[in-house]
Tab-separated table of C-alpha atoms in Angstrom:
chain	number	residue	atom	x	y	z
A	1	MET	CA	-0.406	-0.381	-0.300
A	2	LYS	CA	1.220	3.379	-1.118
A	3	LYS	CA	1.908	5.814	0.979
A	4	HIS	CA	0.969	9.873	0.980
A	5	LEU	CA	2.666	12.607	3.548
A	6	ILE	CA	-0.212	15.416	4.436
A	7	LYS	CA	2.297	18.812	4.111
A	8	SER	CA	-0.413	20.664	5.480
A	9	VAL	CA	-4.527	20.789	6.015
A	10	LYS	CA	-6.291	23.789	5.358
A	11	GLU	CA	-8.070	25.788	8.000
A	12	ASN	CA	-12.410	25.239	8.459
A	13	SER	CA	-11.751	22.030	5.777
A	14	ILE	CA	-13.557	18.647	6.465
A	15	ALA	CA	-10.020	17.177	7.406
A	16	TYR	CA	-8.970	19.965	9.674
A	17	GLU	CA	-12.971	19.637	11.447
A	18	LEU	CA	-11.416	15.303	11.818
A	19	GLY	CA	-8.501	16.299	13.556
A	20	ILE	CA	-5.993	15.214	10.481
A	21	GLU	CA	-2.795	16.605	10.739
A	22	GLU	CA	0.148	17.820	9.384
A	23	GLY	CA	2.472	14.755	8.992
A	24	ASP	CA	-0.345	12.359	8.668
A	25	THR	CA	0.128	10.141	6.377
A	26	LEU	CA	-3.377	9.191	3.989
A	27	LEU	CA	-3.391	5.313	3.193
A	28	ALA	CA	-7.003	4.087	1.379
A	29	ILE	CA	-9.805	5.929	-0.014
A	30	ASP	CA	-13.137	3.157	-0.046
A	31	GLY	CA	-10.200	0.659	-0.198
A	32	PHE	CA	-7.968	2.504	-2.871
A	33	SER	CA	-4.271	3.393	-2.503
A	34	PRO	CA	-4.407	6.349	-4.618
A	35	LYS	CA	-1.428	6.245	-7.070
A	36	ASP	CA	-1.189	10.057	-7.652
A	37	VAL	CA	-3.253	12.840	-7.183
A	38	PHE	CA	-5.538	11.659	-10.504
A	39	ASP	CA	-6.554	8.770	-8.624
A	40	TYR	CA	-6.756	10.872	-5.089
A	41	GLN	CA	-9.520	13.670	-6.861
A	42	MET	CA	-10.833	10.707	-8.731
A	43	TYR	CA	-11.719	8.667	-5.163
A	44	CYS	CA	-12.740	12.024	-3.814
A	45	GLU	CA	-15.829	13.094	-6.067
A	46	ASN	CA	-17.798	10.822	-4.308
A	47	ASP	CA	-20.558	11.951	-1.737
A	48	TYR	CA	-19.606	8.868	0.685
A	49	ILE	CA	-15.936	8.217	1.659
A	50	VAL	CA	-14.372	6.260	3.494
A	51	VAL	CA	-10.695	7.502	4.455
A	52	GLU	CA	-7.914	5.205	6.170
A	53	ILE	CA	-4.882	7.401	7.746
A	54	GLU	CA	-2.220	6.445	10.337
A	55	LYS	CA	-1.608	9.226	12.517
A	56	LYS	CA	2.037	10.226	13.390
A	57	ASP	CA	1.887	8.046	16.076
A	58	GLY	CA	1.213	4.967	13.424
A	59	GLU	CA	-2.239	4.468	14.872
A	60	ILE	CA	-4.951	3.767	12.398
A	61	TRP	CA	-7.724	5.950	12.104
A	62	GLU	CA	-11.194	4.898	9.587
A	63	PHE	CA	-13.174	8.554	9.090
A	64	GLU	CA	-17.001	7.835	7.144
A	65	ILE	CA	-17.024	11.216	5.061
A	66	GLU	CA	-20.475	12.562	3.891
A	67	LYS	CA	-19.759	15.361	1.440
A	68	ASP	CA	-21.140	16.967	-2.165
A	69	GLU	CA	-19.719	15.650	-4.744
A	70	ASP	CA	-16.152	16.524	-5.490
A	71	GLU	CA	-15.124	18.161	-2.342
A	72	ASP	CA	-12.231	18.854	-1.761
A	73	LEU	CA	-11.107	17.557	1.955
A	74	GLY	CA	-8.284	19.813	2.639
A	75	LEU	CA	-5.535	17.706	2.073
A	76	GLU	CA	-2.180	19.170	0.309
A	77	PHE	CA	0.908	16.365	0.007
A	78	ASP	CA	4.544	16.392	0.395
A	79	SER	CA	5.030	16.378	-3.739
A	80	GLY	CA	1.870	18.262	-5.808
A	81	MET	CA	1.811	14.687	-7.897
A	82	MET	CA	1.829	12.315	-4.814
A	83	ASP	CA	4.356	10.493	-6.981
A	84	ASP	CA	7.226	10.838	-8.284
A	85	TYR	CA	8.252	12.423	-11.972
A	86	GLN	CA	9.097	9.575	-14.903
A	87	SER	CA	12.191	10.781	-16.720
A	88	CYS	CA	12.495	10.405	-20.585
A	89	ARG	CA	13.420	7.396	-22.112
A	90	ASN	CA	15.384	8.512	-25.097
A	91	LYS	CA	18.253	10.267	-26.274
A	92	CYS	CA	16.257	12.701	-28.789
A	93	ILE	CA	18.845	13.484	-31.717
A	94	PHE	CA	18.064	17.143	-30.564
A	95	CYS	CA	17.372	17.359	-27.131
A	96	PHE	CA	18.072	20.990	-25.442
A	97	ILE	CA	19.143	19.404	-22.136
A	98	ASP	CA	22.097	17.231	-23.714
A	99	GLN	CA	23.258	20.423	-25.126
A	100	MET	CA	23.743	22.303	-21.694
A	101	PRO	CA	26.778	23.028	-20.941
A	102	LYS	CA	28.135	21.713	-17.128
A	103	GLY	CA	27.745	23.408	-13.898
A	104	MET	CA	24.237	24.605	-14.265
A	105	ARG	CA	21.247	24.069	-11.438
A	106	GLU	CA	20.579	20.178	-11.336
A	107	THR	CA	17.388	20.374	-11.520
A	108	LEU	CA	18.294	21.864	-15.166
A	109	TYR	CA	18.976	18.254	-15.910
A	110	PHE	CA	15.950	16.773	-15.432
A	111	LYS	CA	14.651	15.141	-18.432
A	112	ASP	CA	10.749	14.642	-17.674
A	113	ASP	CA	8.526	12.273	-20.153
A	114	ASP	CA	5.448	12.167	-17.650
A	115	SER	CA	2.210	12.161	-18.902
A	116	ARG	CA	0.250	13.774	-16.009
A	117	LEU	CA	2.510	17.072	-16.312
A	118	SER	CA	0.583	17.592	-19.203
A	119	PHE	CA	-2.688	17.482	-17.720
A	120	LEU	CA	-0.601	19.950	-14.742
A	121	GLN	CA	1.813	22.120	-16.710
A	122	GLY	CA	1.187	21.547	-19.887
A	123	ASN	CA	4.661	19.287	-20.905
A	124	TYR	CA	5.064	17.794	-24.448
A	125	VAL	CA	5.495	13.721	-23.355
A	126	THR	CA	6.640	11.367	-26.480
A	127	LEU	CA	4.790	8.236	-25.516
A	128	THR	CA	7.673	6.112	-24.853
A	129	ASN	CA	6.880	5.122	-21.542
A	130	MET	CA	3.379	4.904	-21.545
A	131	ASP	CA	2.085	0.885	-21.624
A	132	ASP	CA	-1.531	0.086	-22.401
A	133	ASP	CA	-2.451	0.524	-18.865
A	134	ASP	CA	-1.269	3.735	-18.913
A	135	ILE	CA	-3.346	5.112	-21.729
A	136	ASN	CA	-6.275	3.369	-20.749
A	137	ARG	CA	-6.086	5.455	-17.643
A	138	ILE	CA	-6.242	9.121	-19.477
A	139	ILE	CA	-9.117	7.550	-21.244
A	140	ARG	CA	-11.000	6.080	-17.857
A	141	TYR	CA	-10.104	9.470	-16.197
A	142	ASN	CA	-11.182	11.637	-19.874
A	143	LEU	CA	-7.418	13.171	-19.270
A	144	ALA	CA	-7.707	16.032	-22.111
A	145	PRO	CA	-6.477	17.790	-23.875
A	146	ILE	CA	-2.439	15.894	-23.777
A	147	ASN	CA	0.030	17.034	-25.307
A	148	ILE	CA	2.175	14.702	-27.426
A	149	SER	CA	5.804	15.146	-28.971
A	150	ILE	CA	4.902	13.486	-32.704
A	151	HIS	CA	8.016	14.613	-34.223
A	152	THR	CA	7.414	12.397	-37.364
A	153	MET	CA	4.336	10.057	-38.616
A	154	ASN	CA	7.340	7.968	-39.808
A	155	PRO	CA	8.013	5.168	-37.556
A	156	GLU	CA	11.845	4.342	-38.483
A	157	LEU	CA	12.299	7.688	-38.424
A	158	ARG	CA	10.720	7.898	-34.688
A	159	CYS	CA	12.784	5.884	-33.614
A	160	LYS	CA	15.949	6.952	-34.857
A	161	MET	CA	14.898	10.883	-33.786
A	162	LEU	CA	14.171	9.290	-30.071
A	163	ASN	CA	16.922	6.944	-30.268
A	164	ASN	CA	14.033	4.411	-28.942
A	165	ARG	CA	13.614	0.901	-30.699
A	166	PHE	CA	9.833	1.485	-29.199
A	167	ALA	CA	8.718	4.887	-30.148
A	168	GLY	CA	7.446	4.235	-33.798
A	169	GLU	CA	4.968	2.053	-32.335
A	170	LYS	CA	3.740	3.885	-29.739
A	171	LEU	CA	2.190	5.836	-32.608
A	172	LYS	CA	-0.091	3.214	-32.175
A	173	TYR	CA	-1.516	4.981	-28.994
A	174	LEU	CA	-2.681	8.339	-31.046
A	175	ASP	CA	-5.690	6.221	-32.837
A	176	VAL	CA	-6.064	4.644	-29.595
A	177	LEU	CA	-6.953	8.416	-27.758
A	178	THR	CA	-8.354	8.906	-30.287
A	179	ASP	CA	-10.790	6.604	-31.188
A	180	ALA	CA	-11.351	7.056	-27.052
A	181	GLY	CA	-12.149	10.538	-27.693
A	182	ILE	CA	-9.209	12.059	-25.897
A	183	GLU	CA	-8.384	15.566	-27.760
A	184	ILE	CA	-4.252	15.615	-28.227
A	185	ASN	CA	-1.932	18.487	-29.345
A	186	GLY	CA	0.788	17.394	-30.731
A	187	GLN	CA	4.197	18.965	-31.227
A	188	ILE	CA	6.835	18.768	-34.461
A	189	VAL	CA	10.492	19.322	-33.883
A	190	CYS	CA	11.553	20.040	-36.566
A	191	CYS	CA	15.436	19.091	-38.094
A	192	LYS	CA	17.363	19.945	-41.132
A	193	GLY	CA	17.137	16.278	-43.595
A	194	VAL	CA	16.143	15.042	-41.197
A	195	ASN	CA	12.492	15.373	-40.599
A	196	ASP	CA	10.934	18.504	-42.632
A	197	LEU	CA	10.227	19.121	-46.589
A	198	ASP	CA	9.092	15.661	-47.620
A	199	GLU	CA	9.060	14.012	-43.880
A	200	LEU	CA	7.083	17.639	-42.844
A	201	ASP	CA	4.187	16.592	-45.640
A	202	TYR	CA	3.519	13.195	-45.063
A	203	SER	CA	3.224	14.004	-40.640
A	204	ILE	CA	1.359	16.601	-41.161
A	205	SER	CA	-0.534	14.564	-43.660
A	206	GLN	CA	-0.816	11.539	-41.526
A	207	ILE	CA	-2.179	13.733	-38.744
A	208	GLU	CA	-5.490	14.272	-40.895
A	209	LYS	CA	-7.446	10.627	-39.811
A	210	TYR	CA	-7.318	12.104	-36.416
A	211	ILE	CA	-8.820	15.078	-36.725
A	212	PRO	CA	-10.466	17.172	-35.270
A	213	TYR	CA	-9.638	15.100	-32.007
A	214	MET	CA	-6.173	16.618	-33.038
A	215	LYS	CA	-7.440	19.738	-32.307
A	216	SER	CA	-3.608	21.645	-33.025
A	217	MET	CA	-0.239	20.455	-34.032
A	218	SER	CA	3.093	23.010	-34.022
A	219	ILE	CA	6.126	23.034	-36.271
A	220	VAL	CA	9.185	24.463	-34.874
A	221	PRO	CA	12.485	23.921	-35.154
A	222	SER	CA	15.075	22.401	-33.511
A	223	GLY	CA	17.070	25.327	-30.974
A	224	LEU	CA	21.173	24.611	-31.098
A	225	THR	CA	23.129	25.382	-29.563
A	226	LYS	CA	27.243	25.705	-29.219
A	227	PHE	CA	27.533	22.661	-27.173
A	228	ARG	CA	26.485	19.324	-29.537
A	229	GLU	CA	30.212	17.644	-29.393
A	230	GLY	CA	29.741	14.565	-29.596
A	231	LEU	CA	26.094	14.633	-30.277
A	232	TYR	CA	24.012	13.851	-33.933
A	233	PRO	CA	25.232	16.721	-36.367
A	234	LEU	CA	22.670	18.824	-37.301
A	235	LYS	CA	22.100	21.732	-39.028
A	236	LEU	CA	20.645	25.234	-38.711
A	237	PHE	CA	17.662	26.307	-40.748
A	238	ASN	CA	18.471	28.931	-43.278
A	239	LYS	CA	16.393	31.419	-45.194
A	240	GLU	CA	15.167	29.471	-47.710
A	241	ASP	CA	14.955	26.189	-45.376
A	242	ALA	CA	12.072	28.624	-44.157
A	243	ILE	CA	10.505	29.248	-47.082
A	244	ALA	CA	10.110	25.904	-48.098
A	245	ASN	CA	8.795	23.579	-44.582
A	246	ILE	CA	6.420	27.143	-44.530
A	247	GLU	CA	5.119	26.396	-47.544
A	248	ILE	CA	4.194	23.316	-46.214
A	249	ILE	CA	2.653	24.367	-43.626
A	250	GLU	CA	0.498	26.864	-44.977
A	251	LYS	CA	-0.755	23.658	-48.065
A	252	TRP	CA	-1.986	22.013	-45.612
A	253	GLN	CA	-3.157	24.795	-43.513
A	254	LYS	CA	-5.511	25.787	-46.623
A	255	HIS	CA	-6.804	21.970	-46.862
A	256	PHE	CA	-7.515	21.347	-42.938
A	257	LYS	CA	-9.356	25.276	-42.870
A	258	LYS	CA	-11.528	25.138	-46.110
A	259	LYS	CA	-12.523	20.844	-45.293
A	260	TYR	CA	-12.653	21.000	-40.986
A	261	GLY	CA	-13.173	24.622	-40.379
A	262	SER	CA	-9.174	24.668	-38.367
A	263	PHE	CA	-6.248	24.942	-39.581
A	264	VAL	CA	-4.977	22.240	-37.212
A	265	VAL	CA	-1.486	22.603	-37.898
A	266	GLN	CA	1.091	25.493	-36.815
A	267	ALA	CA	4.489	27.469	-37.393
A	268	SER	CA	6.360	28.892	-35.066
A	269	ASP	CA	6.933	32.332	-35.031
A	270	GLU	CA	10.867	31.587	-35.510
A	271	TRP	CA	9.820	30.277	-39.692
A	272	TYR	CA	7.784	33.443	-40.145
A	273	ILE	CA	10.546	35.315	-38.885
A	274	MET	CA	14.189	33.046	-40.333
A	275	ALA	CA	11.794	33.735	-43.792
A	276	GLU	CA	11.486	37.860	-43.815
A	277	LYS	CA	7.617	37.349	-44.326
A	278	GLU	CA	4.754	38.955	-42.825
A	279	ILE	CA	3.978	37.048	-39.417
A	280	PRO	CA	0.409	35.775	-40.114
A	281	LYS	CA	-2.678	37.640	-38.364
A	282	ALA	CA	-4.044	37.015	-35.158
A	283	GLU	CA	-7.068	34.576	-37.071
A	284	ARG	CA	-4.753	32.448	-38.135
A	285	TYR	CA	-3.685	31.509	-34.575
A	286	GLU	CA	-7.085	30.374	-33.769
A	287	GLY	CA	-7.036	31.526	-30.301
A	288	TYR	CA	-2.994	30.992	-29.797
A	289	ILE	CA	-3.596	27.067	-28.410
A	290	GLN	CA	-0.196	26.252	-29.072
A	291	LEU	CA	1.156	30.104	-27.749
A	292	GLU	CA	3.461	28.189	-25.128
A	293	ASN	CA	5.328	27.251	-28.572
A	294	GLY	CA	6.263	30.148	-29.562
A	295	VAL	CA	3.203	30.049	-31.951
A	296	GLY	CA	1.700	33.602	-32.446
A	297	MET	CA	3.457	34.948	-29.366
A	298	THR	CA	4.849	38.105	-31.516
A	299	ARG	CA	1.418	38.894	-33.262
A	300	LEU	CA	0.330	38.488	-29.880
A	301	PHE	CA	2.780	40.984	-29.028
A	302	ILE	CA	2.322	43.242	-31.822
A	303	ASP	CA	-1.625	43.400	-31.044
A	304	GLU	CA	-1.282	44.120	-27.704
A	305	VAL	CA	0.904	46.939	-28.122
A	306	LYS	CA	-1.545	48.215	-30.580
A	307	GLU	CA	-4.418	47.817	-28.212
A	308	LYS	CA	-2.803	49.009	-25.234
A	309	LEU	CA	-1.474	52.511	-27.630
A	310	ASP	CA	-4.849	53.737	-29.019
A	311	SER	CA	-6.784	53.249	-25.779
A	312	ILE	CA	-4.740	55.997	-23.855
A	313	GLU	CA	-4.043	59.351	-24.609
A	314	GLY	CA	-0.589	60.670	-24.999
A	315	ASP	CA	1.397	63.491	-23.203
A	316	ASP	CA	4.261	65.155	-22.039
A	317	ARG	CA	5.250	63.386	-19.573
A	318	GLU	CA	9.149	62.631	-19.092
A	319	PHE	CA	10.034	59.429	-18.852
A	320	SER	CA	13.563	57.415	-19.363
A	321	VAL	CA	13.362	53.140	-19.426
A	322	SER	CA	15.778	50.177	-20.446
A	323	THR	CA	14.944	47.241	-21.322
A	324	PHE	CA	16.597	43.943	-23.705
A	325	SER	CA	15.718	40.973	-25.859
A	326	GLY	CA	16.975	38.820	-28.128
A	327	LYS	CA	17.937	38.811	-31.463
A	328	LEU	CA	14.580	36.910	-32.743
A	329	ILE	CA	12.227	39.407	-30.735
A	330	HIS	CA	14.203	42.501	-31.008
A	331	LYS	CA	12.911	44.066	-33.997
A	332	PHE	CA	9.597	43.205	-32.337
A	333	VAL	CA	10.173	45.383	-29.983
A	334	ASP	CA	12.112	48.212	-31.265
A	335	ASP	CA	9.329	48.450	-33.528
A	336	ALA	CA	7.056	49.091	-30.077
A	337	CYS	CA	9.272	50.943	-28.299
A	338	HIS	CA	8.969	53.284	-31.531
A	339	ASP	CA	5.273	53.212	-31.642
A	340	ILE	CA	5.586	54.085	-27.193
A	341	MET	CA	7.550	56.518	-28.066
A	342	LYS	CA	5.717	58.463	-31.056
A	343	LYS	CA	3.188	58.893	-28.918
A	344	PHE	CA	4.973	60.441	-25.480
A	345	PRO	CA	7.360	61.854	-27.030
A	346	ASN	CA	9.319	62.837	-23.732
A	347	VAL	CA	9.630	59.045	-22.873
A	348	LYS	CA	13.211	57.994	-24.222
A	349	ILE	CA	13.235	53.826	-24.583
A	350	HIS	CA	16.349	52.276	-24.623
A	351	ASN	CA	15.920	48.619	-25.917
A	352	TYR	CA	19.052	46.840	-26.136
A	353	LEU	CA	19.803	43.420	-28.178
A	354	ILE	CA	21.759	40.536	-25.966
A	355	GLU	CA	23.411	37.961	-28.122
A	356	ASN	CA	23.107	34.691	-26.312
A	357	ASP	CA	27.410	34.116	-25.747
A	358	PHE	CA	26.756	31.491	-22.877
A	359	PHE	CA	24.753	28.861	-25.198
A	360	GLY	CA	26.033	29.991	-28.816
A	361	ARG	CA	24.801	33.077	-30.926
A	362	THR	CA	22.468	30.284	-32.634
A	363	ILE	CA	20.021	30.396	-29.667
A	364	THR	CA	18.036	33.789	-30.362
A	365	VAL	CA	14.669	33.205	-27.770
A	366	THR	CA	15.004	35.999	-25.401
A	367	GLY	CA	13.521	33.799	-22.137
A	368	LEU	CA	17.119	31.890	-22.781
A	369	LEU	CA	19.290	34.944	-22.024
A	370	VAL	CA	21.455	34.740	-18.614
A	371	GLY	CA	22.173	37.579	-16.147
A	372	LYS	CA	25.645	36.955	-17.238
A	373	ASP	CA	25.552	38.348	-20.451
A	374	ILE	CA	22.428	40.961	-19.954
A	375	ILE	CA	25.286	42.187	-17.311
A	376	ASN	CA	28.147	42.378	-19.622
A	377	GLN	CA	26.243	43.461	-22.586
A	378	LEU	CA	24.673	46.328	-20.810
A	379	LYS	CA	27.834	47.542	-18.952
A	380	ASP	CA	28.537	50.955	-19.634
A	381	LYS	CA	25.142	51.339	-21.498
A	382	GLU	CA	22.151	54.360	-20.559
A	383	LEU	CA	19.867	53.045	-18.570
A	384	GLY	CA	17.450	55.183	-17.872
A	385	GLN	CA	15.692	55.312	-14.233
A	386	ARG	CA	15.012	52.125	-14.308
A	387	LEU	CA	15.508	48.407	-16.455
A	388	VAL	CA	12.782	46.670	-17.627
A	389	ILE	CA	13.678	42.664	-17.464
A	390	PRO	CA	11.273	40.555	-19.500
A	391	CYS	CA	9.769	38.068	-17.211
A	392	THR	CA	10.683	34.869	-19.400
A	393	THR	CA	14.216	34.908	-18.676
A	394	LEU	CA	13.310	34.377	-14.851
A	395	LYS	CA	12.309	30.920	-13.110
A	396	SER	CA	8.644	30.498	-12.721
A	397	GLY	CA	8.373	31.987	-9.055
A	398	GLU	CA	11.253	33.339	-8.713
A	399	LYS	CA	13.731	35.894	-9.901
A	400	ILE	CA	16.849	34.131	-10.142
A	401	PHE	CA	18.493	33.358	-13.916
A	402	LEU	CA	19.257	30.530	-15.693
A	403	ASP	CA	22.856	30.453	-14.838
A	404	ASP	CA	21.825	31.317	-10.283
A	405	ILE	CA	22.647	35.073	-11.205
A	406	THR	CA	19.491	36.704	-9.305
A	407	VAL	CA	17.822	39.814	-10.687
A	408	ASP	CA	20.003	41.484	-7.321
A	409	ASP	CA	22.909	40.882	-8.253
A	410	LEU	CA	22.082	42.560	-12.053
A	411	GLU	CA	20.989	45.371	-9.704
A	412	ASN	CA	23.729	45.453	-7.768
A	413	ILE	CA	26.281	45.750	-10.936
A	414	LEU	CA	24.334	47.608	-12.579
A	415	GLN	CA	23.283	50.100	-10.240
A	416	ILE	CA	19.933	50.568	-11.620
A	417	PRO	CA	16.596	49.778	-10.525
A	418	THR	CA	14.222	47.097	-12.001
A	419	VAL	CA	11.315	45.686	-12.562
A	420	ILE	CA	9.478	42.408	-14.114
A	421	VAL	CA	7.663	43.014	-16.713
A	422	LYS	CA	4.226	40.040	-17.773
A	423	SER	CA	4.734	38.256	-21.116
A	424	SER	CA	1.803	41.223	-22.129
A	425	GLY	CA	2.204	44.199	-25.294
A	426	GLY	CA	-0.420	46.110	-22.599
A	427	ASP	CA	1.606	45.140	-19.875
A	428	PHE	CA	4.938	46.099	-21.529
A	429	VAL	CA	3.438	49.003	-22.662
A	430	GLU	CA	2.765	50.155	-19.688
A	431	SER	CA	6.376	49.148	-18.166
A	432	MET	CA	7.846	51.218	-20.689
A	433	ILE	CA	5.334	55.183	-20.113
A	434	ASN	CA	4.651	54.028	-16.365
A	435	PRO	CA	7.097	55.249	-13.228
A	436	ASP	CA	5.149	53.608	-10.919
A	437	TYR	CA	4.383	50.458	-12.687
A	438	LYS	CA	5.141	47.306	-10.608
A	439	GLY	CA	5.839	44.841	-12.239
A	440	LEU	CA	5.119	41.352	-10.806
A	441	ASP	CA	4.950	40.419	-7.349
A	442	TYR	CA	7.658	37.451	-6.681
A	443	SER	CA	7.006	37.004	-2.642
A	444	THR	CA	3.291	35.270	-3.685
A	445	SER	CA	3.495	31.916	-4.970
A	446	ASN	CA	0.911	33.243	-8.042
A	447	ARG	CA	3.960	34.347	-10.578
A	448	TYR	CA	1.249	36.587	-12.572
A	449	GLU	CA	0.002	38.099	-9.436
A	450	GLN	CA	0.608	42.421	-9.650
């Protein structure tokens, strides 16, 4: 029987009223020992349950509980998952973690491939460490949508790309899940000369049979750092490659839209920027369902900045502020800054391009910039009255960069006060024009509280 240590009990909850305490252990609900948080929540849904608790002194207490359906017991456990995370069994040829230098914090090297994190945090899974019982459990609990890293619909090529001899046969679970009505968001990480062009065309053609349960599938180019010694010899995409892959994606978008009323497949922003093509309009992104994969972030930022500026009156306020961005989106942030200064002529904004020397200059996204590079490249620069830091560069909920340099370290070295801005065009405008803008409050567990 699996035991679950109780970390805390919510005040005035059912468990609190029953005398269950921090340090007690949950043993069973209705005679079943929960494997994880999904089992626990499912077992708690009934309006009458029997809960077995082991007290700190070892005494076993049994409670017969009548409650409203779905009413929470008020227990919080040592692990939010109530189980260990499942690690990845693959060695993908494009894996970013394999391309990181040594000496970073230990948690950055953990490769998760846990379907439960797909529902809890939006992570993508490859299906390679799942069996029939895992799939049936998803169907039984109707856990959807599930985010799946497909990469290719060619079984043999999938084995090669994931370095896992079972990777190809696991594609069968796409049929099992969609036959059961489970919705899927997919992704393909494109590697030049491997699964792009004709292979990409084939993979997209094969997902049609999963529509409408295949709600979306993003196509993103692989990111290559300078730490690739001994790894698969991948090459960078160029402008011509990006144009060719966009043509394939847009061909299928037109087909899917006409036949099913949805574009389904989406190209990440990097393809359009690399191809020097206009970023598609908002309608193409259908509610930005793949935003976390870098699909539509640029369009959303552009539109949010415009909406914010259209909603306010310009004036003669005086303010001097600085910010920074990675190469990929620098032009669009620059355009936003110029639009802001046009409306507020006495506001002076410095938007500095930060090159990624830590991972290599082939890494161009703002979210992978590190504290050391930011500090080194902003030294002796005109920074104004404060520096605005994009929240994407920081660890979730903490004021710390990927290289463990803290925001306090940066402030002390650059001798500049900082504010952390949300990933929102409207908030970006506020951070540039409003000296009282407080930004994200990292004193709470809610990263998005202002």
